[in-house]
PDB file of C-alpha atoms in Angstrom:
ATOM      1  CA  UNK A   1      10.755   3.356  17.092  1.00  0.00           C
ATOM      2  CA  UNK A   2       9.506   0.704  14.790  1.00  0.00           C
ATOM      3  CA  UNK A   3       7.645   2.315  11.711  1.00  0.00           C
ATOM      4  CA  UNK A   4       4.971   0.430   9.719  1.00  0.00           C
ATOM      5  CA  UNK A   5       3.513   1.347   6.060  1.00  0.00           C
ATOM      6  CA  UNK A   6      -0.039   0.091   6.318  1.00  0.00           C
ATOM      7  CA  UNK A   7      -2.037   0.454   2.807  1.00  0.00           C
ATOM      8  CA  UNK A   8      -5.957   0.068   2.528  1.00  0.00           C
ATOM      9  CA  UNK A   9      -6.248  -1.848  -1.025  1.00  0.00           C
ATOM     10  CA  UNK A  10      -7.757   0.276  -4.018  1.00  0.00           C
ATOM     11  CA  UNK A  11     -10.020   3.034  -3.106  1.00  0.00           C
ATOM     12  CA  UNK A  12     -11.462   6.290  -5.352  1.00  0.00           C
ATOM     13  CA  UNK A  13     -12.805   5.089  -8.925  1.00  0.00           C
ATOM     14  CA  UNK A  14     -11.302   1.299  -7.925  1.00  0.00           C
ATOM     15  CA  UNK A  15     -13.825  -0.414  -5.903  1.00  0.00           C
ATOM     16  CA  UNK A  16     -12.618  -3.487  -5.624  1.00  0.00           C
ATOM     17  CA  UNK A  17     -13.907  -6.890  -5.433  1.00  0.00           C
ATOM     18  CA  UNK A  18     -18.163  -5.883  -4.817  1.00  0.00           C
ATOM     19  CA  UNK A  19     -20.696  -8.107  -3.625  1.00  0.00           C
ATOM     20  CA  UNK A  20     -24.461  -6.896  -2.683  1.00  0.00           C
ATOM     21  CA  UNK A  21     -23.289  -2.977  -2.349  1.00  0.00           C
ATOM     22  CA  UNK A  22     -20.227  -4.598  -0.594  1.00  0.00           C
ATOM     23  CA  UNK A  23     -17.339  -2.211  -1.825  1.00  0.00           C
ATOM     24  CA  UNK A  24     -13.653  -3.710  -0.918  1.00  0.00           C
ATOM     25  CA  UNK A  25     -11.898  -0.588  -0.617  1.00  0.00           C
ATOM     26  CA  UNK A  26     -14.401   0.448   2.054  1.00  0.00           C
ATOM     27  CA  UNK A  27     -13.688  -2.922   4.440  1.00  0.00           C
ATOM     28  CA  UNK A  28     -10.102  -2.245   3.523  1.00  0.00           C
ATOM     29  CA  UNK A  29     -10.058   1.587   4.547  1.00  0.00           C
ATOM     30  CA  UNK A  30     -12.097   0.881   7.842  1.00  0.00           C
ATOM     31  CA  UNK A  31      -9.501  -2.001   8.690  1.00  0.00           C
ATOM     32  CA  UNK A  32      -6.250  -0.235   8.072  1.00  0.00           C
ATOM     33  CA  UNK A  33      -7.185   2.388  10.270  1.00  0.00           C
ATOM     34  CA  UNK A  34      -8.115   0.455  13.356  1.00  0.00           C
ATOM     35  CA  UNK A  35      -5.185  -1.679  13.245  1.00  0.00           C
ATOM     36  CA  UNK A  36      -3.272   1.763  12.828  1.00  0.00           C
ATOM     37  CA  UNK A  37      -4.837   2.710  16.126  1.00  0.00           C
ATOM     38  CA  UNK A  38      -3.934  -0.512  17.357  1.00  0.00           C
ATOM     39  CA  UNK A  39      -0.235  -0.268  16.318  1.00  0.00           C
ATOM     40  CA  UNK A  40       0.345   3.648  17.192  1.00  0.00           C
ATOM     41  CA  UNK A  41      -1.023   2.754  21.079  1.00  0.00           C
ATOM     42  CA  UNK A  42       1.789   0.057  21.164  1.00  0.00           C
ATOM     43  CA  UNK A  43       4.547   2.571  20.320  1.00  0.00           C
ATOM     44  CA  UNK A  44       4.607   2.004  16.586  1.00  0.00           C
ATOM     45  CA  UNK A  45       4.826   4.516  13.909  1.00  0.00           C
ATOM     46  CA  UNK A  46       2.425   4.161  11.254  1.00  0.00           C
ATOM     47  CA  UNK A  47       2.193   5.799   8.025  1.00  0.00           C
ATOM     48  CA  UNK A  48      -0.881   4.933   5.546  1.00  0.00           C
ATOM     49  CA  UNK A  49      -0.600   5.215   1.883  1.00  0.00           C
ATOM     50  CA  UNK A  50      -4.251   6.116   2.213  1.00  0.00           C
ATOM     51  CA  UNK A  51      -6.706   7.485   4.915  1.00  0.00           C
ATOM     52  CA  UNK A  52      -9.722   8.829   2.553  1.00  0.00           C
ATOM     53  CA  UNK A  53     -10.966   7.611  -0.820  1.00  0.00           C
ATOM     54  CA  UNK A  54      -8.880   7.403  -2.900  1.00  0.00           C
ATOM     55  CA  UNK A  55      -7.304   5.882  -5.955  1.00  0.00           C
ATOM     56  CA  UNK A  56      -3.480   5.366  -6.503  1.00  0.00           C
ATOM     57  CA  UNK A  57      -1.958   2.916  -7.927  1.00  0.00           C
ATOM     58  CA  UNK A  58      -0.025  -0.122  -6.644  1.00  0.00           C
ATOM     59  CA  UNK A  59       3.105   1.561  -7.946  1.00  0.00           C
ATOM     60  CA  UNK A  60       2.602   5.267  -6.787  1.00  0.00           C
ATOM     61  CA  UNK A  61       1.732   2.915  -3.045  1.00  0.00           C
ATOM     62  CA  UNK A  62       4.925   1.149  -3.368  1.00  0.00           C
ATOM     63  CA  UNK A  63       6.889   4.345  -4.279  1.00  0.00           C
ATOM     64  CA  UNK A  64       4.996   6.235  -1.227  1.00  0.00           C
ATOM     65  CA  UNK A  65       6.501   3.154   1.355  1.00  0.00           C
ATOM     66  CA  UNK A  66       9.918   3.710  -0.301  1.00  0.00           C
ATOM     67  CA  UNK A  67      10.225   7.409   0.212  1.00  0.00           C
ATOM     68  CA  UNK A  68       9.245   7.005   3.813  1.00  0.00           C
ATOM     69  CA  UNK A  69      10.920   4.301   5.090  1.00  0.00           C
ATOM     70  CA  UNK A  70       9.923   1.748   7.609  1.00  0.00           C
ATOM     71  CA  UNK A  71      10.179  -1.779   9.021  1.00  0.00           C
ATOM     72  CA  UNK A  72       7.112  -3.695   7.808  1.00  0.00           C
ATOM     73  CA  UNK A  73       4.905  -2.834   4.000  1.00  0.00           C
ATOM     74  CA  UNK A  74       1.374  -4.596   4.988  1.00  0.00           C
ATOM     75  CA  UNK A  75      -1.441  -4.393   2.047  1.00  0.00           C
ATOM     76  CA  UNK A  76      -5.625  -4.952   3.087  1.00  0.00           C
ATOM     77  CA  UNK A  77      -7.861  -6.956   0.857  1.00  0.00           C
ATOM     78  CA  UNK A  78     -10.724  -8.421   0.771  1.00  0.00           C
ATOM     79  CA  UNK A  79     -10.454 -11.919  -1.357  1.00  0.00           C
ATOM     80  CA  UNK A  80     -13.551 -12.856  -3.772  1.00  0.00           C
ATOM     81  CA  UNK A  81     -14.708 -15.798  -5.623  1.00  0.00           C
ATOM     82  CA  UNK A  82     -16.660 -16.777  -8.899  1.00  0.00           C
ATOM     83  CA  UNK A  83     -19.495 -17.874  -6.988  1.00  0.00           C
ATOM     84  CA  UNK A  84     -20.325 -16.880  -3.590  1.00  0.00           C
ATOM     85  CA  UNK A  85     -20.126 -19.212  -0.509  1.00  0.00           C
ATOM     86  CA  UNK A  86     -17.272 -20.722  -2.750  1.00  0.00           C
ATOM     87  CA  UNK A  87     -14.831 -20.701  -0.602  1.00  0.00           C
ATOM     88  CA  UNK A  88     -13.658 -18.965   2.730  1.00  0.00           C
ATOM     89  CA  UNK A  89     -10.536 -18.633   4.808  1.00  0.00           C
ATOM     90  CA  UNK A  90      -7.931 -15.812   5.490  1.00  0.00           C
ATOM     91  CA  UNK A  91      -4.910 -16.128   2.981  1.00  0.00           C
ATOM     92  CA  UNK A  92      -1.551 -13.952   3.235  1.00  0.00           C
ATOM     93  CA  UNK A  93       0.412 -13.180   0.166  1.00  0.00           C
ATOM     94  CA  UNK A  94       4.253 -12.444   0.134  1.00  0.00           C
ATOM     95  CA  UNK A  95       7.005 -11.792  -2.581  1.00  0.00           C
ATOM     96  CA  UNK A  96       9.145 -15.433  -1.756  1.00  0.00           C
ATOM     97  CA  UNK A  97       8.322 -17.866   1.247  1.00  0.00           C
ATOM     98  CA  UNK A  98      11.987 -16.680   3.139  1.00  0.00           C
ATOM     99  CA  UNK A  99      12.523 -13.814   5.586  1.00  0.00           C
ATOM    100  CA  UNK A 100      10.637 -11.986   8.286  1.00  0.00           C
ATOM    101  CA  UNK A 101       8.274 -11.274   5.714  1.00  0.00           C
ATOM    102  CA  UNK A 102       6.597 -14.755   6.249  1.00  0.00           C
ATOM    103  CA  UNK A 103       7.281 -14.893   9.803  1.00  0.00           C
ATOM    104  CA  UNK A 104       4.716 -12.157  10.012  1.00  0.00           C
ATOM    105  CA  UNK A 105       2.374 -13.352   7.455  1.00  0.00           C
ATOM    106  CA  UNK A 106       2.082 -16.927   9.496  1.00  0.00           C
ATOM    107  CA  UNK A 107       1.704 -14.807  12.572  1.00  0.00           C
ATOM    108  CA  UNK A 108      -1.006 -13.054  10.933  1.00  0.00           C
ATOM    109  CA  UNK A 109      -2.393 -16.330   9.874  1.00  0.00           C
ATOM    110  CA  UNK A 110      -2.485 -17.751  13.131  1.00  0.00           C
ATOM    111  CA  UNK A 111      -4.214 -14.398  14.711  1.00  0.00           C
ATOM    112  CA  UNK A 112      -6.575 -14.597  12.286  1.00  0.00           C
ATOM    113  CA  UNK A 113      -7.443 -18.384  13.052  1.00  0.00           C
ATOM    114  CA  UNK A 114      -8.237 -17.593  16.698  1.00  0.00           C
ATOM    115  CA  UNK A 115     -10.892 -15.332  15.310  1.00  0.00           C
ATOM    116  CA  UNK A 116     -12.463 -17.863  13.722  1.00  0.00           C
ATOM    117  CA  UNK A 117     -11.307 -17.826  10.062  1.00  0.00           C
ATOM    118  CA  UNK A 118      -9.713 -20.751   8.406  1.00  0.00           C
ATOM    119  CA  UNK A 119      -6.161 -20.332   7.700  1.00  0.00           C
ATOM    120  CA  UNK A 120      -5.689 -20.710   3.771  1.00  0.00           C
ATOM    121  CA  UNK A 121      -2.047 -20.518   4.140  1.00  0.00           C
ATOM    122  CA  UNK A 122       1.134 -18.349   3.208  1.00  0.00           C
ATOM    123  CA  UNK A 123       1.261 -17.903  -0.645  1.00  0.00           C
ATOM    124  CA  UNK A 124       4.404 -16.857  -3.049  1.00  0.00           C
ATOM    125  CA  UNK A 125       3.366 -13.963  -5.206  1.00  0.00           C
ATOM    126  CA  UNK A 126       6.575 -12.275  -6.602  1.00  0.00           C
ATOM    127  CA  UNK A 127       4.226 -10.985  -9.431  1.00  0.00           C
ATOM    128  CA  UNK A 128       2.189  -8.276  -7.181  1.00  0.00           C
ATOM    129  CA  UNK A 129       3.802  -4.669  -7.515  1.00  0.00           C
ATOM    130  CA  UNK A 130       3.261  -4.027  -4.061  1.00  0.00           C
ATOM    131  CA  UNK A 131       5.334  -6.769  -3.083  1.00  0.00           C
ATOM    132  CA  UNK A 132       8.388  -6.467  -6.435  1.00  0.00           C
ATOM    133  CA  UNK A 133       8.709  -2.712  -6.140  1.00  0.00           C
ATOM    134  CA  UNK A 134       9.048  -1.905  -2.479  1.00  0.00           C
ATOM    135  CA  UNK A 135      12.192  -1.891  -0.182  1.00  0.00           C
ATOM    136  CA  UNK A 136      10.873  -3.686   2.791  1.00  0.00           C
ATOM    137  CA  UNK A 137       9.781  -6.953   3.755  1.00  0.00           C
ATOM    138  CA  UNK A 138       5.952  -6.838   2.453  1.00  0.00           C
ATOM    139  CA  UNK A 139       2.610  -8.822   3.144  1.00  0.00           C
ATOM    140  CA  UNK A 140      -0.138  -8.983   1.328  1.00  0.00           C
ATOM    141  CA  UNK A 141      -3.686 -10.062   3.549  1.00  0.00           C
ATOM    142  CA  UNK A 142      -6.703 -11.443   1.916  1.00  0.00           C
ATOM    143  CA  UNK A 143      -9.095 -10.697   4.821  1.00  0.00           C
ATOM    144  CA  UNK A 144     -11.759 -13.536   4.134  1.00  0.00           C
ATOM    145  CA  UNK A 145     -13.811 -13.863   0.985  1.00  0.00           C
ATOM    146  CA  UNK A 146     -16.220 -11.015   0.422  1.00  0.00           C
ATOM    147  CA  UNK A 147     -18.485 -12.537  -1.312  1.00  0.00           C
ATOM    148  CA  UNK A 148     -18.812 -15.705   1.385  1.00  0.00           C
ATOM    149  CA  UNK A 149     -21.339 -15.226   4.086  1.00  0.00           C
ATOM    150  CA  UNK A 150     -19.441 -16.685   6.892  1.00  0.00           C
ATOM    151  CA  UNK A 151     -16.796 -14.762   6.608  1.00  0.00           C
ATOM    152  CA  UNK A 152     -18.746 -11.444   6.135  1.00  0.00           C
ATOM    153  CA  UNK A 153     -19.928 -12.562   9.465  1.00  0.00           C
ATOM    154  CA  UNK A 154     -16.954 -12.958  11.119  1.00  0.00           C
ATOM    155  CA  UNK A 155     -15.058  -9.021   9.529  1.00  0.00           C
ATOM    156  CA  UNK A 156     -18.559  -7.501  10.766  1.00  0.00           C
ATOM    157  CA  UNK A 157     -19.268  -8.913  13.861  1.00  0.00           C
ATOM    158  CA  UNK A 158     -15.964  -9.666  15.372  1.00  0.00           C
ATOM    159  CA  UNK A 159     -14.354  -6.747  13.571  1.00  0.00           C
ATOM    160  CA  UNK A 160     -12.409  -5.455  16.829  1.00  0.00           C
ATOM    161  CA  UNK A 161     -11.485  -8.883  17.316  1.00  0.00           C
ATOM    162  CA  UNK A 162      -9.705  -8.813  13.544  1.00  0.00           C
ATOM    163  CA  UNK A 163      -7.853  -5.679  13.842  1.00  0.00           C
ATOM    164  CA  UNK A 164      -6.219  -6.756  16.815  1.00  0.00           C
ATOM    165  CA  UNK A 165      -5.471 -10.001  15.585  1.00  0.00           C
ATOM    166  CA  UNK A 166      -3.214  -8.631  12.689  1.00  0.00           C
ATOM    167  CA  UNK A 167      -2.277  -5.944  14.541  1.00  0.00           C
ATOM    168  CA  UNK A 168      -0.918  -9.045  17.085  1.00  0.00           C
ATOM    169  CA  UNK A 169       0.825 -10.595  14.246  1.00  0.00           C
ATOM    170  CA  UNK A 170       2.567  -7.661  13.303  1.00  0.00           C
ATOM    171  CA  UNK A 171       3.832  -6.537  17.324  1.00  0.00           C
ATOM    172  CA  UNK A 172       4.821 -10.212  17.918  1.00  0.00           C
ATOM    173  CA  UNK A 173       7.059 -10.020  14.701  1.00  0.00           C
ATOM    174  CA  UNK A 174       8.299  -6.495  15.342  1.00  0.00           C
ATOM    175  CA  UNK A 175       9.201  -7.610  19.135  1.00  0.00           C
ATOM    176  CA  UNK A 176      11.151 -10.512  17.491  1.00  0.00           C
ATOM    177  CA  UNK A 177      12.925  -8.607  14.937  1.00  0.00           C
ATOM    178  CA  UNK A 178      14.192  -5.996  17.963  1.00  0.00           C
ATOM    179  CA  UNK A 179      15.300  -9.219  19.467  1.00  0.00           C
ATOM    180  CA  UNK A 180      17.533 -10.660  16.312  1.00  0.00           C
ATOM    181  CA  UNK A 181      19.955  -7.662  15.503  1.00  0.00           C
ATOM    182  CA  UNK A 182      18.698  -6.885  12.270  1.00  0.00           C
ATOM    183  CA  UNK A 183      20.038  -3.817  10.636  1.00  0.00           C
ATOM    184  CA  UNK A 184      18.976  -0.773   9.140  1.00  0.00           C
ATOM    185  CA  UNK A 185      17.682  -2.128   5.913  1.00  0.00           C
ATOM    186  CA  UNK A 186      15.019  -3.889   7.891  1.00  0.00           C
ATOM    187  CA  UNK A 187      15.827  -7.063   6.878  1.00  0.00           C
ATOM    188  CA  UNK A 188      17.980 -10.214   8.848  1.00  0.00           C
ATOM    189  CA  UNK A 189      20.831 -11.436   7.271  1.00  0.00           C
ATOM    190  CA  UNK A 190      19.900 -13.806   4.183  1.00  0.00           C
ATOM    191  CA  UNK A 191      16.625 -12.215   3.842  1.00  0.00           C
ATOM    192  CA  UNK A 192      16.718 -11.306   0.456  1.00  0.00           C
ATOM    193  CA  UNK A 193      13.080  -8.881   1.105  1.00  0.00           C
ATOM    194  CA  UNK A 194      11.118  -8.252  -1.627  1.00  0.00           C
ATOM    195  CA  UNK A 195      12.406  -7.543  -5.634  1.00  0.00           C
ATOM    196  CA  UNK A 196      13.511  -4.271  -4.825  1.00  0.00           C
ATOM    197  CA  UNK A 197      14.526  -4.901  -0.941  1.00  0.00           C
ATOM    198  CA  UNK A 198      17.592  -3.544   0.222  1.00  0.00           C
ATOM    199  CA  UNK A 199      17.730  -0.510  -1.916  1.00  0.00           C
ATOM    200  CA  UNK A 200      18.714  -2.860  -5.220  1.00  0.00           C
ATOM    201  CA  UNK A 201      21.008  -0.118  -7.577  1.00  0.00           C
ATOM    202  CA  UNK A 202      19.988   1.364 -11.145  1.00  0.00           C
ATOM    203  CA  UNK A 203      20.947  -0.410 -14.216  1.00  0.00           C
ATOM    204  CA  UNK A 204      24.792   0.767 -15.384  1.00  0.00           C
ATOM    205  CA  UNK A 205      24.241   3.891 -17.676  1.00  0.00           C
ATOM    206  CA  UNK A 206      21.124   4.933 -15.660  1.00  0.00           C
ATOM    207  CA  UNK A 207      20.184   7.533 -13.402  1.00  0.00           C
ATOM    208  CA  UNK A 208      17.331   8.034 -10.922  1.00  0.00           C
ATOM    209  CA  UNK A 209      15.341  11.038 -10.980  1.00  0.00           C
ATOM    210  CA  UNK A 210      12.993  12.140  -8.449  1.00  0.00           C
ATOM    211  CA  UNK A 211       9.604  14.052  -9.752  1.00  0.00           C
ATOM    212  CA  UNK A 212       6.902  15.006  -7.516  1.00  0.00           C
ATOM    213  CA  UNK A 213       3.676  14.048  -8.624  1.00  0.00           C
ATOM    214  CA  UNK A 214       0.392  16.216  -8.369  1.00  0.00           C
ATOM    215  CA  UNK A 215      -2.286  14.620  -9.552  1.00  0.00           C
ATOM    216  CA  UNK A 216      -3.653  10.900 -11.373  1.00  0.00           C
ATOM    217  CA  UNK A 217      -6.602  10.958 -13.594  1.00  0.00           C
ATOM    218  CA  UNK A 218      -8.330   8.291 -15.978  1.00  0.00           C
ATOM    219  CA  UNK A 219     -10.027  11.533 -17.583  1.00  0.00           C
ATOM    220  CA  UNK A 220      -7.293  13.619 -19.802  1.00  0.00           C
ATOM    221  CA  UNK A 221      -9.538  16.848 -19.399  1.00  0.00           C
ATOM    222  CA  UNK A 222      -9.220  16.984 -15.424  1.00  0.00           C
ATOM    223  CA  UNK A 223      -5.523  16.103 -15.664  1.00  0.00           C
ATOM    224  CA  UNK A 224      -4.682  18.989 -17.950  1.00  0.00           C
ATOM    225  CA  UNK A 225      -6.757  21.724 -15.763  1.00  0.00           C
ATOM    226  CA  UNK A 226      -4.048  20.366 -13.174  1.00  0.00           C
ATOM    227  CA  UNK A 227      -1.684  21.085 -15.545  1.00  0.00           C
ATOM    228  CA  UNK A 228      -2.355  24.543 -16.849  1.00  0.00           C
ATOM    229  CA  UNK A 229      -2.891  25.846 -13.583  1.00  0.00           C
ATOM    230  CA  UNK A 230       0.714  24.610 -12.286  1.00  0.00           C
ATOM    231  CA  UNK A 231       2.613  26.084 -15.190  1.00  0.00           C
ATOM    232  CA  UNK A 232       0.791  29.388 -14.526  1.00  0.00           C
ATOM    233  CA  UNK A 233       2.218  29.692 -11.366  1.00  0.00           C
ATOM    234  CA  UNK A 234       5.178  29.115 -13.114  1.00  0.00           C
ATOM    235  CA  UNK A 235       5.918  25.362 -11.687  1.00  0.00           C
ATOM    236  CA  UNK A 236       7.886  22.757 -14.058  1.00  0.00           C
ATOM    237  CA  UNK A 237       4.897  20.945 -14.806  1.00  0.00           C
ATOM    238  CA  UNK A 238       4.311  18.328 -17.347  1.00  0.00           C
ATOM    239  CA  UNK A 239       1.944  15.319 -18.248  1.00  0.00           C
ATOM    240  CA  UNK A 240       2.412  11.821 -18.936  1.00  0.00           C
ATOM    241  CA  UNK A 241       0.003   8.673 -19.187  1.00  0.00           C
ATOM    242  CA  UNK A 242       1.238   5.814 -17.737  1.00  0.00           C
ATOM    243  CA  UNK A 243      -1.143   2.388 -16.111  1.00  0.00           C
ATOM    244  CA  UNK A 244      -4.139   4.023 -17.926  1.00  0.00           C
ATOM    245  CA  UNK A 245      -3.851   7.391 -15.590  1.00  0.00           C
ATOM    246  CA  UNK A 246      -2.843  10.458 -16.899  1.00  0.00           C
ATOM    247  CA  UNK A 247      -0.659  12.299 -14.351  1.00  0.00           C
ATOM    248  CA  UNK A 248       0.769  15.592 -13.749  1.00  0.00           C
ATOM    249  CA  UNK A 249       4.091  15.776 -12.371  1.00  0.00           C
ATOM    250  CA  UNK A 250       7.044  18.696 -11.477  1.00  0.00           C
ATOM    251  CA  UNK A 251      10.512  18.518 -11.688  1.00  0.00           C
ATOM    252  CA  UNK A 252      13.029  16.043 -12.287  1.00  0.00           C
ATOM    253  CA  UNK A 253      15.920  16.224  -9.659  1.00  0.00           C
ATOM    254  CA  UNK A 254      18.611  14.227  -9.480  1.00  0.00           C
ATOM    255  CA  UNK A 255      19.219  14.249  -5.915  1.00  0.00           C
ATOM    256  CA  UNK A 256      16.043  13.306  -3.356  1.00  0.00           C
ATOM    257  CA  UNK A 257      16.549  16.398  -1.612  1.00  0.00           C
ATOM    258  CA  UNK A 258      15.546  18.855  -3.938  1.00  0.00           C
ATOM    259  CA  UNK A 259      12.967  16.635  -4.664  1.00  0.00           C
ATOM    260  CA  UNK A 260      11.654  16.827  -1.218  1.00  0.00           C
ATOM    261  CA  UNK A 261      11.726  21.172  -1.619  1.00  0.00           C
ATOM    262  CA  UNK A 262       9.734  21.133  -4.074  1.00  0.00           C
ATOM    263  CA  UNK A 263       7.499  18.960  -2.864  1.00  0.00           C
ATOM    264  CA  UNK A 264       7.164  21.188   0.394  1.00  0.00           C
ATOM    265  CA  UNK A 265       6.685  24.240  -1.719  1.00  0.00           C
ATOM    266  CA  UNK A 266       3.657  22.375  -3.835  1.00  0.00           C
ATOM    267  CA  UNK A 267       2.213  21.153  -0.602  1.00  0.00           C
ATOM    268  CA  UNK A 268       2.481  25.036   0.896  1.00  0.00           C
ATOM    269  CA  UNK A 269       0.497  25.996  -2.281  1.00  0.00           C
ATOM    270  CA  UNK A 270      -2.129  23.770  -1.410  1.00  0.00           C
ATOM    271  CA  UNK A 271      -1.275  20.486  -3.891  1.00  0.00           C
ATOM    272  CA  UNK A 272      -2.011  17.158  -2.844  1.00  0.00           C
ATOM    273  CA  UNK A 273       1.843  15.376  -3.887  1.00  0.00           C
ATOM    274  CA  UNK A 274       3.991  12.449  -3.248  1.00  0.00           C
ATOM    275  CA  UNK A 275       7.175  11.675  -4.548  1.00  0.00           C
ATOM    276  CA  UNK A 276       8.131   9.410  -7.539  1.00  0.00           C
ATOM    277  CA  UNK A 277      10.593   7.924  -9.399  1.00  0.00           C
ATOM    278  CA  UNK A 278       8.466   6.968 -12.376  1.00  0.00           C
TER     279      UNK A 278
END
C-alpha cells in the first residue's frame, strides 16, 4: 500500500500568512484533511504531521515523515503578497527540478489549473527544511494567494473541487510510480530525492541518537513544568532550546528501537511524543 505524509503548514502560536481574520494554518488544516479523505478512500495510507492546532516546527515535521516512512512528503500553504490582489496563481515548490518529486508537483499544477487557478509554475527551493531534511521525494503547494480575492474565491467556493484536484495529482503519480519499478527508497533510479533522500549516512566520527521528544514551548516556564514532572516519575528527561522553542526531551538511544519503547511507555503515561534525532 502506498503511504503518503501529508502536513498542514504552521498551526498553534504560528498563524501564518493572515489577511482580514484569514489565518493560513486554518485553510491549511481544513485542506490536508480532505485530501486525506480523498487519498485513504483510494487505498492510500496517510499519515499527517498534524490534525489539530498545533505548532511544530519544519524540522520536528520533517523528522516525524522520516520516522514513519512513506512514498510521497506533501506540505499545504497558503502563498501571500505585499499588497493584496497582487498577484494570484497556484505555485508548487520542490527541493531540485529532477525526480518524481516534480512529476507530481506539475500534476498538481495541472489539477489545480482545471479548477480555475493559474498555474505559477514548478519552483527549485533546496533551501526549505521540509524539503533538505526529509527522506522522500517532497512538494511544497502554495494553494493561491491569501491575500488575493480571486483566489479566496476559488479555495472557498470550489473547495471540494481543490482537494480532489491535488489529491488527483498525487494518485496519478502514485499509479505511475507502481508502474516504473521503483524501489524501496521511494525514489526511481537517478532521482537523487530531496537533501537527505535515500537515507544519506552520518558524518565519519558521528553517531545518531534517537530522543523522544515531549513537549516545544516559546515560554521557558511551561517547558520546565514539563520537565519537572517527567523526572519525578523518574523519566530521563532534560531541556534544550533550539529554533527559539524550548523543548523537553527523554533518552538518547543509540539504536531506533529502544527509542520507539520509550516512546510507547511516554505515550501509555499520557505524553504527547514523537521521535527525534535533534
Amino acid at each position: 500500500m502506498a503511504k503518503v505524509i501529508l502536513d498542514a503548514g504552521h498551526g498553534g502560536a504560528e498563524p501564518g500568512a493572515v489577511f482580514d481574520g484569514r489565518r493560513e494554518k486554518d485553510d491549511n488544516l481544513r485542506l490536508v484533511l480532505a485530501i486525506g479523505d480523498i487519498l485513504e478512500d483510494n487505498g492510500v495510507e496517510v499519515v499527517y504531521t498534524r490534525t489539530e492546532d498545533v505548532y511544530d516546527t519544519p524540522l520536528q515535521k520533517a523528522q516525524i515523515a522520516n520516522v514513519e516512512g512513506g512514498d510521497f512528503f506533501l506540505s499545504i500553504h497558503r502563498n501571500s503578497s505585499p499588497e493584496a490582489d497582487q498577484y494570484s496563481g497556484v505555485q508548487s515548490l520542490v527541493y531540485d527540478l529532477s525526480g518524481e518529486k516534480v512529476a507530481m508537483a506539475e500534476a498538481i499544477n495541472e489539477e489545480l489549473a482545471e479548477v480555475g487557478f493559474r498555474d505559477l509554475g514548478v519552483i527549485e527551493r533546496p533551501d526549505l527544511i521540509v524539503h533538505k531534511r526529509t527522506q522522500m521525494p517532497a512538494v511544497l503547494v502554495e494553494a493561491g494567494f491569501i491575500n488575493t480575492e480571486a483566489d479566496n474565491q476559488l479555495f472557498d467556493e470550489r473547495f471540494d473541487a481543490v482537494a480532489e484536484a491535488i489529491a488527483g495529482g498525487i494518485l496519478s503519480t502514485l499509479e505511475k510510480k507502481e508502474g516504473a519499478g521503483f524501489g524501496e527508497s521511494g525514489l526511481a533510479p537517478g532521482d537523487p530525492g530531496n537533501g537527505m533522500a535515500g537515507g544519506a549516512s552520518e558524518p565519519a566520527g558521528t553517531q545518531r541518537l534517537y530522543r523522544v521528544q515531549t513537549g516545544a514551548f516559546r515560554d521557558r516556564a511551561y517547558a520546565e513544568d514539563l520537565l519537572y514532572r517527567l523526572l519525578q516519575q523518574n523519566y530521563p528527561a532534560f531541556l534544550l532550546y533550539d529554533d527559539g522553542l524550548y523543548k523537553v526531551q527523554v533518552g538518547a538511544f543509540a539504536r531506533l528501537e529502544n527509542a520507539i519503547q520509550m516512546e510507547s511507555a511516554l505515550r501509555r503515561a499520557g505524553y504527547s511524543t514523537f521521535i527525534t534525532t535533534e
